[in-house]
Short mmCIF file of C-alpha atoms in Angstrom, two decimals:
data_model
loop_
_atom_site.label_atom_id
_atom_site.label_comp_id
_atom_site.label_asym_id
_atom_site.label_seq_id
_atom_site.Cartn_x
_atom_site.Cartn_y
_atom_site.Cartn_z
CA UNK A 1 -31.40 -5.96 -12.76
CA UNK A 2 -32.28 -2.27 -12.07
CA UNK A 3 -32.79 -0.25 -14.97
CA UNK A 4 -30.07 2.26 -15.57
CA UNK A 5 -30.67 6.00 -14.93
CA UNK A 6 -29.66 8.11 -18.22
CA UNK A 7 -27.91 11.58 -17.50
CA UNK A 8 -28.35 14.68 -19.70
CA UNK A 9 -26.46 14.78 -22.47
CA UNK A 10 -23.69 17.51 -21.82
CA UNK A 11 -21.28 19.51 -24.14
CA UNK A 12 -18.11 20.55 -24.50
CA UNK A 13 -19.68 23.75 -23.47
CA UNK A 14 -21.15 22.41 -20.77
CA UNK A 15 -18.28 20.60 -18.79
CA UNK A 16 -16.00 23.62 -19.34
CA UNK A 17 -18.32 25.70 -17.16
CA UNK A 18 -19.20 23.06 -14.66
CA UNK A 19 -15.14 22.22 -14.39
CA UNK A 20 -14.07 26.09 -14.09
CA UNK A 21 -17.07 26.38 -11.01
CA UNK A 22 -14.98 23.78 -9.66
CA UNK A 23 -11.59 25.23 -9.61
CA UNK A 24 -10.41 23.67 -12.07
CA UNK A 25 -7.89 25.66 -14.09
CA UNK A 26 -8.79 27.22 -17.46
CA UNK A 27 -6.09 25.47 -19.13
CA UNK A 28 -6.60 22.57 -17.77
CA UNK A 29 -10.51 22.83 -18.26
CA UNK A 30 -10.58 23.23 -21.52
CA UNK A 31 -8.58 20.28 -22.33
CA UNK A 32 -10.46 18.46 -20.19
CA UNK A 33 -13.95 19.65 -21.26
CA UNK A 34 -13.20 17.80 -24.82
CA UNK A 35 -12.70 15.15 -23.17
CA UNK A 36 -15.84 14.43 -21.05
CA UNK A 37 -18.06 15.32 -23.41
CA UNK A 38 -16.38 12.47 -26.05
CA UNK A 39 -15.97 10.12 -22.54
CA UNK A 40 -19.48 10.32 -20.96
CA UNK A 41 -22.76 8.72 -22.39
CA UNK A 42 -26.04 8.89 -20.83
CA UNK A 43 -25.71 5.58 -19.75
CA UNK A 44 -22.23 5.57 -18.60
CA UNK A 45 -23.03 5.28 -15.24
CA UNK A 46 -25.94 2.75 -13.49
CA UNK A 47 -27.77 6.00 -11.54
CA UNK A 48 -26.60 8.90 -13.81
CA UNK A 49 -25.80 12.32 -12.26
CA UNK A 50 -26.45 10.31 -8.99
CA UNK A 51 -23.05 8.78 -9.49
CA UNK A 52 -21.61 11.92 -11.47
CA UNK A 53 -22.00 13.75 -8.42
CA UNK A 54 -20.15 11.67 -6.02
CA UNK A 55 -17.93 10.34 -8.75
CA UNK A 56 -16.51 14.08 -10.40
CA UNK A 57 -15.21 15.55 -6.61
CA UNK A 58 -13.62 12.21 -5.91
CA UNK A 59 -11.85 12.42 -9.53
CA UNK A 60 -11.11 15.89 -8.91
CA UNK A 61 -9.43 15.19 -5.81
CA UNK A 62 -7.43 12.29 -6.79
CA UNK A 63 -5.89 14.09 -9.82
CA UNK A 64 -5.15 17.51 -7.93
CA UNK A 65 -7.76 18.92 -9.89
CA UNK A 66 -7.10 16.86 -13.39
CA UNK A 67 -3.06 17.84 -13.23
CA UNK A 68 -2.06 15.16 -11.64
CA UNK A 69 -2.42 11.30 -13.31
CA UNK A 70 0.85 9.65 -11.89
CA UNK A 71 0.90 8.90 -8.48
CA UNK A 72 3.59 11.59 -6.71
CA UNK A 73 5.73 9.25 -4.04
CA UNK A 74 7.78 11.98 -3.27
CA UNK A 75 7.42 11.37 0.75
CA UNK A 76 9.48 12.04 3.15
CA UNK A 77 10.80 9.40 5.49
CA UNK A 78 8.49 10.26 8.11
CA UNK A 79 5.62 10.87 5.82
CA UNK A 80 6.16 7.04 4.26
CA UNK A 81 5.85 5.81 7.91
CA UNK A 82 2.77 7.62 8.26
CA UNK A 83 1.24 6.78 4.85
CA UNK A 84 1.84 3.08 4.76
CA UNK A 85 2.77 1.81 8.13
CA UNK A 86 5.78 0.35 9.22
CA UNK A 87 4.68 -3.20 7.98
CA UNK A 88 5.31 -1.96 4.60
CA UNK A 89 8.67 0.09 4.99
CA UNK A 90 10.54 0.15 8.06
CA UNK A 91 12.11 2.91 9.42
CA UNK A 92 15.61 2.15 8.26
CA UNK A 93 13.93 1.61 4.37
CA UNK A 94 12.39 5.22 4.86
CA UNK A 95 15.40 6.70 5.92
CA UNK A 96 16.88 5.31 2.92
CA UNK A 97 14.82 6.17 -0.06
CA UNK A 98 12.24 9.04 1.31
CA UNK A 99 13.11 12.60 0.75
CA UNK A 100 15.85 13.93 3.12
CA UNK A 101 16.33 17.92 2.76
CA UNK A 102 20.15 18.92 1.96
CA UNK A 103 20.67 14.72 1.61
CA UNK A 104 19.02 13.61 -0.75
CA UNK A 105 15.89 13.05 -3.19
CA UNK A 106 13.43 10.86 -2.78
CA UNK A 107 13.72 7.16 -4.87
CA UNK A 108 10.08 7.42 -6.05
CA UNK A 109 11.19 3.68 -7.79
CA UNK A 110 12.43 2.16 -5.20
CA UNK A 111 9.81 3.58 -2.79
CA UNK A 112 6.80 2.04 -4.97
CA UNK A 113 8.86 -1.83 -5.07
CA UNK A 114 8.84 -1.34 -1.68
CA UNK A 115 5.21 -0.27 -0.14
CA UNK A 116 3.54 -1.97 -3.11
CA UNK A 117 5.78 -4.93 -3.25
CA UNK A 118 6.81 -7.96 -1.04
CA UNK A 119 4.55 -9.90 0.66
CA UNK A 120 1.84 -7.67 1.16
CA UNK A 121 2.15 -6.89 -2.43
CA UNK A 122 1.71 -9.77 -3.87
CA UNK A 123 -1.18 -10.70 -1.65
CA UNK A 124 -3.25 -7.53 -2.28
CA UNK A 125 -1.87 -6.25 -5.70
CA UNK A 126 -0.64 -9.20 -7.50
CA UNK A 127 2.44 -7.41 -7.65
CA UNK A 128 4.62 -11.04 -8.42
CA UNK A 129 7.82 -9.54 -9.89
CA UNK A 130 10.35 -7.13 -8.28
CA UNK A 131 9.90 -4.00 -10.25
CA UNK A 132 5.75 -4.42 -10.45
CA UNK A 133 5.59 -2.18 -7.26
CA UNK A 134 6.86 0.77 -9.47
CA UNK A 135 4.81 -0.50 -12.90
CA UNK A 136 1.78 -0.75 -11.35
CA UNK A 137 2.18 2.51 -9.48
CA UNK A 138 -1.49 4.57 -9.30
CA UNK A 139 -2.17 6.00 -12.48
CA UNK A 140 -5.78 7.68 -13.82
CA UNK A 141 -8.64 9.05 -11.54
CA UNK A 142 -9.18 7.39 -9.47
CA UNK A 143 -5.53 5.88 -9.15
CA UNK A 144 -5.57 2.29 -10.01
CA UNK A 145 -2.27 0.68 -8.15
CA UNK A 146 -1.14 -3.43 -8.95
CA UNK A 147 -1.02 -6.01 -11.67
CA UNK A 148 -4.30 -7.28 -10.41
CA UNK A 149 -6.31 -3.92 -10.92
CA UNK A 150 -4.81 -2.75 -14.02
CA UNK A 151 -5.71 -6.16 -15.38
CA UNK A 152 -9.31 -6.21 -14.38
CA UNK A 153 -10.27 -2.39 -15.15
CA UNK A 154 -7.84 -3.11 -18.30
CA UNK A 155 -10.87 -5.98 -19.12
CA UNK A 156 -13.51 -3.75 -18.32
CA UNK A 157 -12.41 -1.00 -20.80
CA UNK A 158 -10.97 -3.56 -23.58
CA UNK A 159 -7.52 -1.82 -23.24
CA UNK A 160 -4.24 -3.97 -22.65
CA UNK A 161 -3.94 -2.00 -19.35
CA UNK A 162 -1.75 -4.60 -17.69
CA UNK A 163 0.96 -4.67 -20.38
CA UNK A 164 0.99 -0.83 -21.55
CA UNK A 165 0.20 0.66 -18.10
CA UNK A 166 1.29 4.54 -19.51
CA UNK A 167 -1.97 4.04 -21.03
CA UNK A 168 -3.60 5.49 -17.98
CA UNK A 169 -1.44 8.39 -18.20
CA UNK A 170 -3.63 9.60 -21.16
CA UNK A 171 -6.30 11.89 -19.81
CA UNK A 172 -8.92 9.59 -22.24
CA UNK A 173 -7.92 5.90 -20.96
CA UNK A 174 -7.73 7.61 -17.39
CA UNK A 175 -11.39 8.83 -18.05
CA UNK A 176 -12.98 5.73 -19.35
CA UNK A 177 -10.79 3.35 -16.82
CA UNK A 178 -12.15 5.86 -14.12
CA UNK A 179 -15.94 5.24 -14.93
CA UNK A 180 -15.49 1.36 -15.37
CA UNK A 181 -13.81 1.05 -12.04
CA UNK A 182 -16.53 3.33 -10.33
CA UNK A 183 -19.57 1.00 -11.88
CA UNK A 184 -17.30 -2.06 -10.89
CA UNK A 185 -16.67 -1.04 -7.41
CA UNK A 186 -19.33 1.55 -6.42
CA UNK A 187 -22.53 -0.10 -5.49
CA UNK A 188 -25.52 2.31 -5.53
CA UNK A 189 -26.40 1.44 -2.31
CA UNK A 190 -22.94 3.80 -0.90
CA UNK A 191 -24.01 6.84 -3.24
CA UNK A 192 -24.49 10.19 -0.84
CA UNK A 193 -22.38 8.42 1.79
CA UNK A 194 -19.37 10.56 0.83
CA UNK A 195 -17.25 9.49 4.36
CA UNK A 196 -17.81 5.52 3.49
CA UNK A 197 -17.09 6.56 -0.78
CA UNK A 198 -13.63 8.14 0.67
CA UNK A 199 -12.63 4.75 2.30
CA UNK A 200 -13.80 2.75 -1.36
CA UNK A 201 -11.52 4.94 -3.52
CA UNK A 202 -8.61 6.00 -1.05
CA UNK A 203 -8.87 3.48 1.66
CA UNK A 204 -9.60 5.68 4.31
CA UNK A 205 -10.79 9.36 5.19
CA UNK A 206 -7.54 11.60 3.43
CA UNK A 207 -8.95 14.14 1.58
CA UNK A 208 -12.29 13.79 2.98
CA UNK A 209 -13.12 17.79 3.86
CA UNK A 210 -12.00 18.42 -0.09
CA UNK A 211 -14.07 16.17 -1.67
CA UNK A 212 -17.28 17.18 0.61
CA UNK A 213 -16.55 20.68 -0.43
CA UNK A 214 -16.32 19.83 -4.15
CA UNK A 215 -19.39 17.63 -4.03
CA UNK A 216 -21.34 20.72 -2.59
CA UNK A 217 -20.15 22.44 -5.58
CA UNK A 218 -20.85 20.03 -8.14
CA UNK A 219 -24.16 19.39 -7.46
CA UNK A 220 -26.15 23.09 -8.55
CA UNK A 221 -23.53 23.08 -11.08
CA UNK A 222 -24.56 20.01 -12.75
CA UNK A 223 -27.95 20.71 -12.58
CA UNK A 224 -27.65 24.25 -14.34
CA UNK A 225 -25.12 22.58 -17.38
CA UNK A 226 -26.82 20.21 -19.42
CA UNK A 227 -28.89 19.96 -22.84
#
């Protein structure tokens, strides 16, 4: 087994500066600050500020810069097509619960029992039960979707993630979850490879130009913030 690569230890100090070079609001940032600095160890991930550095644009981008920890399935119908495919909603489904201007809102609820549910659900989620689509809906950074992933990463953490799924909701249990699904799922071998990272934590290339341009800012940054 390789020998783990310890970071730098870094304040609350610290991650408030290398957040705010990253856009992150001040607000936001400072709440956030408080909580890296109690989240991350020097050994919290296997290469250190390696991972950090691909792992903290990622994050950033998945959570709309740390605002966001509730997957937003406010789509439009032609949006859902586009998203998921029409072997996971048909046309008529995304007529009927995406977001019609001047008709009618979207039905987030329904719209989650429906591209994380059925068949295709149950076979890549472990979403068994006809509201599970909706429960298991991505929450934390990255988003974690299904019963099957909220169970495991729930293991990882020690956290009953699978029965009080809110829990990644909290910007601490999103944190730690985060990390243990990174070192679960993230072998070092991808670090650097941002394009083949993107398809590992979003399942293809959305976002891709984003989290390149974050990860050129993160990296100075992290090297100038640390004890």
């Amino acid at each position: 087994m390789t020998d783990r690569v310890l970071m730098p230890p870094r304040t609350t100090a610290h991650w408030l500066a290398i957040l705010t070079a990253c856009g992150v609001d001040a607000a936001t940032a400072q709440l956030w600050a408080q909580v890296f600095a109690d989240t991350l160890k020097p050994d919290s991930f296997s290469r250190g500020d390696d991972d950090l550095e691909d792992f903290l644009p990622n994050a950033l981008h998945e959570s709309t810069m740390l605002t966001q920890l509730e997957e937003n399935l406010n789509y439009t119908p032609d949006a859902l097509l586009a998203t998921f495919g029409a072997h996971r909603i048909t046309p008529e489904q995304a007529q009927a619960v995406g977001r019609v201007p001047g008709k009618h809102a979207a039905d987030q609820r329904a719209i989650a029992n429906i591209v994380y549910g059925g068949e295709w659900g149950r076979k890549n989620l472990g979403n068994i039960l006809p509201d599970d689509g909706w429960r298991y809906r991505g929450r934390g950074i990255p988003g974690i979707t299904g019963a099957d992933n909220y169970r495991r990463v729930g293991d990882l953490v020690g956290q009953n993630l699978e029965g009080i799924p809110d829990l990644l909701a909290q910007p601490r249990f999103a944190l730690e979850a985060g990390i243990e699904w990174w070192e679960d799922r993230i072998p070092d071998s991808m670090l650097g490879e941002t394009t083949a990272l993107r398809k590992r934590v979003n399942g293809g290339t959305l976002g891709l130009a984003e989290v390149q341009r974050l990860t050129r800012l993160v990296r100075p940054v992290l090297e100038t913030n640390h004890g």
